[in-house]
Every structure is written in structure tokens, then in C-alpha cells.
Amino acid sequence: MTDLTLPGETRVAVAGDWHGNTIWIQEMIPALHAAAPEVGTILHAGDFGILPGPRGKGFLAAVDAQCEASVIERVLVTPGNHDDWTRMNHRFVSQPGEAIRLSDRVWVLPRGFRFTLAGRTFLSFGVPPRSTTPTGGLGGRGGQPKCRA
């Protein structure tokens, strides 16, 4: 099992359903830092905003900038059914069982990736859209962006 704990890390934040919403992360990431300045890792639980084309690249750049300004080292993403699995699957095949770096601060975790952070064990399942799963998948509906520290 992989230990992803940063030096001195004892607390992480958990978020989900950002859906590539740049306005949301421009508010949420600084608010997270103000509420919990010791947090260096955000665990994102799906529907992050891994999107094709310029919109996806712009969102990643915005997340990187907000994380840098708020001293958040990384966002570890478990992809959801609204994320671009086509893009990720190509990378997962070339790097089996490894996290994929999408930007300076954003990493995507493969399905079934087990890891520890600050002494806690996590398992990243990831839910591809129904059309890409052999059994029909678990698809879901998007919700409001969420974050907990």
C-alpha cells in the first residue's frame, strides 16, 4: 500500500462535485485555507472537472493557482462519472496502478488505488460513466460542490 502522507501532515480536506466550476474553487480553496491552514491535501471524491479542451486546461490552471496561493500542496482526485475517462484511461494504461499527474497540484487516482494518509487508509474507486463500464456502471447525478476539512 502506498503512503501519500506529506511531512507533518495530520489533517486533510475532503471535497466533491466541483464540476469544473472555476468560480466555486476561487471561493472555496481560500475559505478552506482560512478555516484550516494546516491542510495541505484535498481529497476530491468525484466529478472534479477533468474536461477535454481549453475549459479543462483552464480549470486545472485555476486550481493550481488557488492551491499555490492558499499553500495547498495537492488535490488527489478520485474521478467521477462526469470526468473525462477517455483522457484518463489512456494514461492509466501507460502507468498501471499509479496516480497520474494532471498539473502542478492535481493528481488523479486509478480505480482500486489503496493508500494511506496521516495513518488512515483510503481506497479510490472512481466511477466511470455508464457507457464505459462492462456492467452498466453506477452512474450518478451531479450535486452541489462540497468541501469538508
PDB file of C-alpha atoms in Angstrom:
ATOM      1  CA  MET A   1       0.000   0.000   0.000  1.00  0.00           C
ATOM      2  CA  THR A   2       1.271   3.465  -0.872  1.00  0.00           C
ATOM      3  CA  ASP A   3       1.762   6.064   1.852  1.00  0.00           C
ATOM      4  CA  LEU A   4       0.973   9.504   0.422  1.00  0.00           C
ATOM      5  CA  THR A   5       1.389  11.414   3.687  1.00  0.00           C
ATOM      6  CA  LEU A   6       3.197  14.732   3.376  1.00  0.00           C
ATOM      7  CA  PRO A   7       5.805  15.520   6.067  1.00  0.00           C
ATOM      8  CA  GLY A   8       3.977  16.574   9.234  1.00  0.00           C
ATOM      9  CA  GLU A   9       0.516  16.014   7.691  1.00  0.00           C
ATOM     10  CA  THR A  10      -2.188  15.180  10.242  1.00  0.00           C
ATOM     11  CA  ARG A  11      -5.317  16.576   8.604  1.00  0.00           C
ATOM     12  CA  VAL A  12      -6.766  16.596   5.069  1.00  0.00           C
ATOM     13  CA  ALA A  13      -9.879  18.108   3.486  1.00  0.00           C
ATOM     14  CA  VAL A  14     -12.475  16.112   1.559  1.00  0.00           C
ATOM     15  CA  ALA A  15     -14.367  17.712  -1.320  1.00  0.00           C
ATOM     16  CA  GLY A  16     -16.531  16.680  -4.244  1.00  0.00           C
ATOM     17  CA  ASP A  17     -18.683  17.730  -7.161  1.00  0.00           C
ATOM     18  CA  TRP A  18     -16.712  20.757  -8.366  1.00  0.00           C
ATOM     19  CA  HIS A  19     -17.674  20.012 -12.000  1.00  0.00           C
ATOM     20  CA  GLY A  20     -15.008  22.359 -13.376  1.00  0.00           C
ATOM     21  CA  ASN A  21     -16.590  25.361 -11.636  1.00  0.00           C
ATOM     22  CA  THR A  22     -13.780  27.925 -11.515  1.00  0.00           C
ATOM     23  CA  ILE A  23     -15.856  30.482  -9.590  1.00  0.00           C
ATOM     24  CA  TRP A  24     -16.521  27.902  -6.861  1.00  0.00           C
ATOM     25  CA  ILE A  25     -12.866  26.972  -6.356  1.00  0.00           C
ATOM     26  CA  GLN A  26     -11.856  30.654  -6.289  1.00  0.00           C
ATOM     27  CA  GLU A  27     -14.086  30.960  -3.210  1.00  0.00           C
ATOM     28  CA  MET A  28     -13.739  27.514  -1.649  1.00  0.00           C
ATOM     29  CA  ILE A  29      -9.978  26.963  -1.673  1.00  0.00           C
ATOM     30  CA  PRO A  30      -9.144  30.281   0.068  1.00  0.00           C
ATOM     31  CA  ALA A  31     -12.009  29.668   2.539  1.00  0.00           C
ATOM     32  CA  LEU A  32     -10.623  26.200   3.270  1.00  0.00           C
ATOM     33  CA  HIS A  33      -7.187  27.664   3.923  1.00  0.00           C
ATOM     34  CA  ALA A  34      -8.641  30.313   6.239  1.00  0.00           C
ATOM     35  CA  ALA A  35     -10.564  27.668   8.206  1.00  0.00           C
ATOM     36  CA  ALA A  36      -7.847  25.007   8.263  1.00  0.00           C
ATOM     37  CA  PRO A  37      -4.436  26.478   7.349  1.00  0.00           C
ATOM     38  CA  GLU A  38      -2.648  23.227   8.248  1.00  0.00           C
ATOM     39  CA  VAL A  39      -4.380  21.293   5.432  1.00  0.00           C
ATOM     40  CA  GLY A  40      -2.005  20.525   2.576  1.00  0.00           C
ATOM     41  CA  THR A  41      -4.067  17.873   0.783  1.00  0.00           C
ATOM     42  CA  ILE A  42      -7.580  17.909  -0.625  1.00  0.00           C
ATOM     43  CA  LEU A  43      -9.121  14.510  -1.357  1.00  0.00           C
ATOM     44  CA  HIS A  44     -11.642  15.059  -4.128  1.00  0.00           C
ATOM     45  CA  ALA A  45     -14.363  12.391  -4.254  1.00  0.00           C
ATOM     46  CA  GLY A  46     -15.550  12.697  -7.854  1.00  0.00           C
ATOM     47  CA  ASP A  47     -16.857  14.955 -10.594  1.00  0.00           C
ATOM     48  CA  PHE A  48     -13.819  17.189 -10.235  1.00  0.00           C
ATOM     49  CA  GLY A  49     -13.787  18.794 -13.668  1.00  0.00           C
ATOM     50  CA  ILE A  50     -11.409  16.700 -15.744  1.00  0.00           C
ATOM     51  CA  LEU A  51     -12.653  18.047 -19.046  1.00  0.00           C
ATOM     52  CA  PRO A  52     -11.377  17.958 -22.627  1.00  0.00           C
ATOM     53  CA  GLY A  53     -10.027  21.025 -24.387  1.00  0.00           C
ATOM     54  CA  PRO A  54      -9.385  24.575 -23.208  1.00  0.00           C
ATOM     55  CA  ARG A  55     -12.057  24.545 -20.496  1.00  0.00           C
ATOM     56  CA  GLY A  56     -10.394  21.588 -18.764  1.00  0.00           C
ATOM     57  CA  LYS A  57      -6.921  23.129 -19.050  1.00  0.00           C
ATOM     58  CA  GLY A  58      -8.235  26.434 -17.725  1.00  0.00           C
ATOM     59  CA  PHE A  59      -9.845  24.743 -14.744  1.00  0.00           C
ATOM     60  CA  LEU A  60      -6.630  22.889 -13.875  1.00  0.00           C
ATOM     61  CA  ALA A  61      -4.670  26.160 -14.125  1.00  0.00           C
ATOM     62  CA  ALA A  62      -7.180  27.863 -11.831  1.00  0.00           C
ATOM     63  CA  VAL A  63      -6.986  25.035  -9.269  1.00  0.00           C
ATOM     64  CA  ASP A  64      -3.173  25.198  -9.362  1.00  0.00           C
ATOM     65  CA  ALA A  65      -3.196  28.970  -8.843  1.00  0.00           C
ATOM     66  CA  GLN A  66      -5.676  28.840  -5.958  1.00  0.00           C
ATOM     67  CA  CYS A  67      -3.818  25.974  -4.280  1.00  0.00           C
ATOM     68  CA  GLU A  68      -0.491  27.775  -4.616  1.00  0.00           C
ATOM     69  CA  ALA A  69      -1.932  30.975  -3.149  1.00  0.00           C
ATOM     70  CA  SER A  70      -3.524  29.001  -0.292  1.00  0.00           C
ATOM     71  CA  VAL A  71      -0.479  26.791   0.395  1.00  0.00           C
ATOM     72  CA  ILE A  72      -2.332  23.595  -0.521  1.00  0.00           C
ATOM     73  CA  GLU A  73       0.208  21.145  -1.902  1.00  0.00           C
ATOM     74  CA  ARG A  74      -2.077  18.874  -3.862  1.00  0.00           C
ATOM     75  CA  VAL A  75      -5.532  17.710  -4.823  1.00  0.00           C
ATOM     76  CA  LEU A  76      -5.878  13.922  -5.075  1.00  0.00           C
ATOM     77  CA  VAL A  77      -8.840  13.187  -7.329  1.00  0.00           C
ATOM     78  CA  THR A  78     -10.981  10.075  -7.444  1.00  0.00           C
ATOM     79  CA  PRO A  79     -12.664  10.592 -10.809  1.00  0.00           C
ATOM     80  CA  GLY A  80     -16.435  10.544 -11.101  1.00  0.00           C
ATOM     81  CA  ASN A  81     -18.887   9.730 -13.846  1.00  0.00           C
ATOM     82  CA  HIS A  82     -18.769  13.310 -15.201  1.00  0.00           C
ATOM     83  CA  ASP A  83     -14.974  13.368 -15.580  1.00  0.00           C
ATOM     84  CA  ASP A  84     -13.211  12.662 -18.913  1.00  0.00           C
ATOM     85  CA  TRP A  85     -12.459   8.937 -18.577  1.00  0.00           C
ATOM     86  CA  THR A  86     -11.272   8.692 -22.176  1.00  0.00           C
ATOM     87  CA  ARG A  87      -8.367  11.000 -21.368  1.00  0.00           C
ATOM     88  CA  MET A  88      -7.563   9.240 -18.112  1.00  0.00           C
ATOM     89  CA  ASN A  89      -7.844   5.659 -19.381  1.00  0.00           C
ATOM     90  CA  HIS A  90      -5.036   6.225 -21.892  1.00  0.00           C
ATOM     91  CA  ARG A  91      -2.786   7.428 -19.077  1.00  0.00           C
ATOM     92  CA  PHE A  92      -3.854   4.696 -16.633  1.00  0.00           C
ATOM     93  CA  VAL A  93      -2.908   2.045 -19.221  1.00  0.00           C
ATOM     94  CA  SER A  94       0.572   3.551 -19.649  1.00  0.00           C
ATOM     95  CA  GLN A  95       1.063   3.894 -15.854  1.00  0.00           C
ATOM     96  CA  PRO A  96      -0.871   0.977 -14.322  1.00  0.00           C
ATOM     97  CA  GLY A  97      -1.597   1.257 -10.619  1.00  0.00           C
ATOM     98  CA  GLU A  98      -0.066   4.738 -10.349  1.00  0.00           C
ATOM     99  CA  ALA A  99      -1.514   8.174  -9.684  1.00  0.00           C
ATOM    100  CA  ILE A 100      -1.448  10.387 -12.769  1.00  0.00           C
ATOM    101  CA  ARG A 101      -0.250  13.967 -12.536  1.00  0.00           C
ATOM    102  CA  LEU A 102      -2.572  16.289 -14.476  1.00  0.00           C
ATOM    103  CA  SER A 103      -0.992  19.575 -13.363  1.00  0.00           C
ATOM    104  CA  ASP A 104       1.368  21.033 -10.779  1.00  0.00           C
ATOM    105  CA  ARG A 105      -1.071  20.330  -7.923  1.00  0.00           C
ATOM    106  CA  VAL A 106      -3.652  17.869  -9.298  1.00  0.00           C
ATOM    107  CA  TRP A 107      -3.225  14.092  -9.316  1.00  0.00           C
ATOM    108  CA  VAL A 108      -5.810  11.528 -10.450  1.00  0.00           C
ATOM    109  CA  LEU A 109      -6.014   8.191  -8.651  1.00  0.00           C
ATOM    110  CA  PRO A 110      -6.670   4.968 -10.581  1.00  0.00           C
ATOM    111  CA  ARG A 111      -9.605   2.701  -9.799  1.00  0.00           C
ATOM    112  CA  GLY A 112      -8.878   0.403  -6.873  1.00  0.00           C
ATOM    113  CA  PHE A 113      -5.948   2.528  -5.656  1.00  0.00           C
ATOM    114  CA  ARG A 114      -5.321   1.905  -1.967  1.00  0.00           C
ATOM    115  CA  PHE A 115      -3.269   4.396   0.029  1.00  0.00           C
ATOM    116  CA  THR A 116      -2.664   5.864   3.458  1.00  0.00           C
ATOM    117  CA  LEU A 117      -2.636   9.478   4.592  1.00  0.00           C
ATOM    118  CA  ALA A 118      -1.776  10.527   8.115  1.00  0.00           C
ATOM    119  CA  GLY A 119      -2.245   6.976   9.395  1.00  0.00           C
ATOM    120  CA  ARG A 120      -5.657   6.460   7.729  1.00  0.00           C
ATOM    121  CA  THR A 121      -6.322   4.021   4.899  1.00  0.00           C
ATOM    122  CA  PHE A 122      -8.268   5.054   1.789  1.00  0.00           C
ATOM    123  CA  LEU A 123      -9.480   3.277  -1.342  1.00  0.00           C
ATOM    124  CA  SER A 124     -10.172   5.221  -4.530  1.00  0.00           C
ATOM    125  CA  PHE A 125     -12.926   3.520  -6.520  1.00  0.00           C
ATOM    126  CA  GLY A 126     -13.744   6.014  -9.276  1.00  0.00           C
ATOM    127  CA  VAL A 127     -16.990   5.707 -11.198  1.00  0.00           C
ATOM    128  CA  PRO A 128     -16.804   5.950 -14.987  1.00  0.00           C
ATOM    129  CA  PRO A 129     -19.937   6.905 -16.927  1.00  0.00           C
ATOM    130  CA  ARG A 130     -22.399   4.084 -17.536  1.00  0.00           C
ATOM    131  CA  SER A 131     -21.481   3.774 -21.200  1.00  0.00           C
ATOM    132  CA  THR A 132     -17.865   2.807 -20.433  1.00  0.00           C
ATOM    133  CA  THR A 133     -18.413   0.123 -17.812  1.00  0.00           C
ATOM    134  CA  PRO A 134     -18.961  -3.535 -18.697  1.00  0.00           C
ATOM    135  CA  THR A 135     -21.764  -3.953 -16.132  1.00  0.00           C
ATOM    136  CA  GLY A 136     -23.556  -0.664 -16.732  1.00  0.00           C
ATOM    137  CA  GLY A 137     -21.683   1.224 -14.007  1.00  0.00           C
ATOM    138  CA  LEU A 138     -23.070   3.101 -11.081  1.00  0.00           C
ATOM    139  CA  GLY A 139     -23.572   6.499 -12.806  1.00  0.00           C
ATOM    140  CA  GLY A 140     -24.982   9.268 -10.705  1.00  0.00           C
ATOM    141  CA  ARG A 141     -26.357  12.743 -10.752  1.00  0.00           C
ATOM    142  CA  GLY A 142     -24.274  15.840 -10.181  1.00  0.00           C
ATOM    143  CA  GLY A 143     -24.794  17.739  -6.989  1.00  0.00           C
ATOM    144  CA  GLN A 144     -23.718  20.955  -5.399  1.00  0.00           C
ATOM    145  CA  PRO A 145     -19.979  21.426  -4.806  1.00  0.00           C
ATOM    146  CA  LYS A 146     -18.925  20.170  -1.406  1.00  0.00           C
ATOM    147  CA  CYS A 147     -15.969  20.525   0.934  1.00  0.00           C
ATOM    148  CA  ARG A 148     -15.184  19.387   4.479  1.00  0.00           C
ATOM    149  CA  ALA A 149     -11.976  19.782   6.466  1.00  0.00           C
TER     150      ALA A 149
END
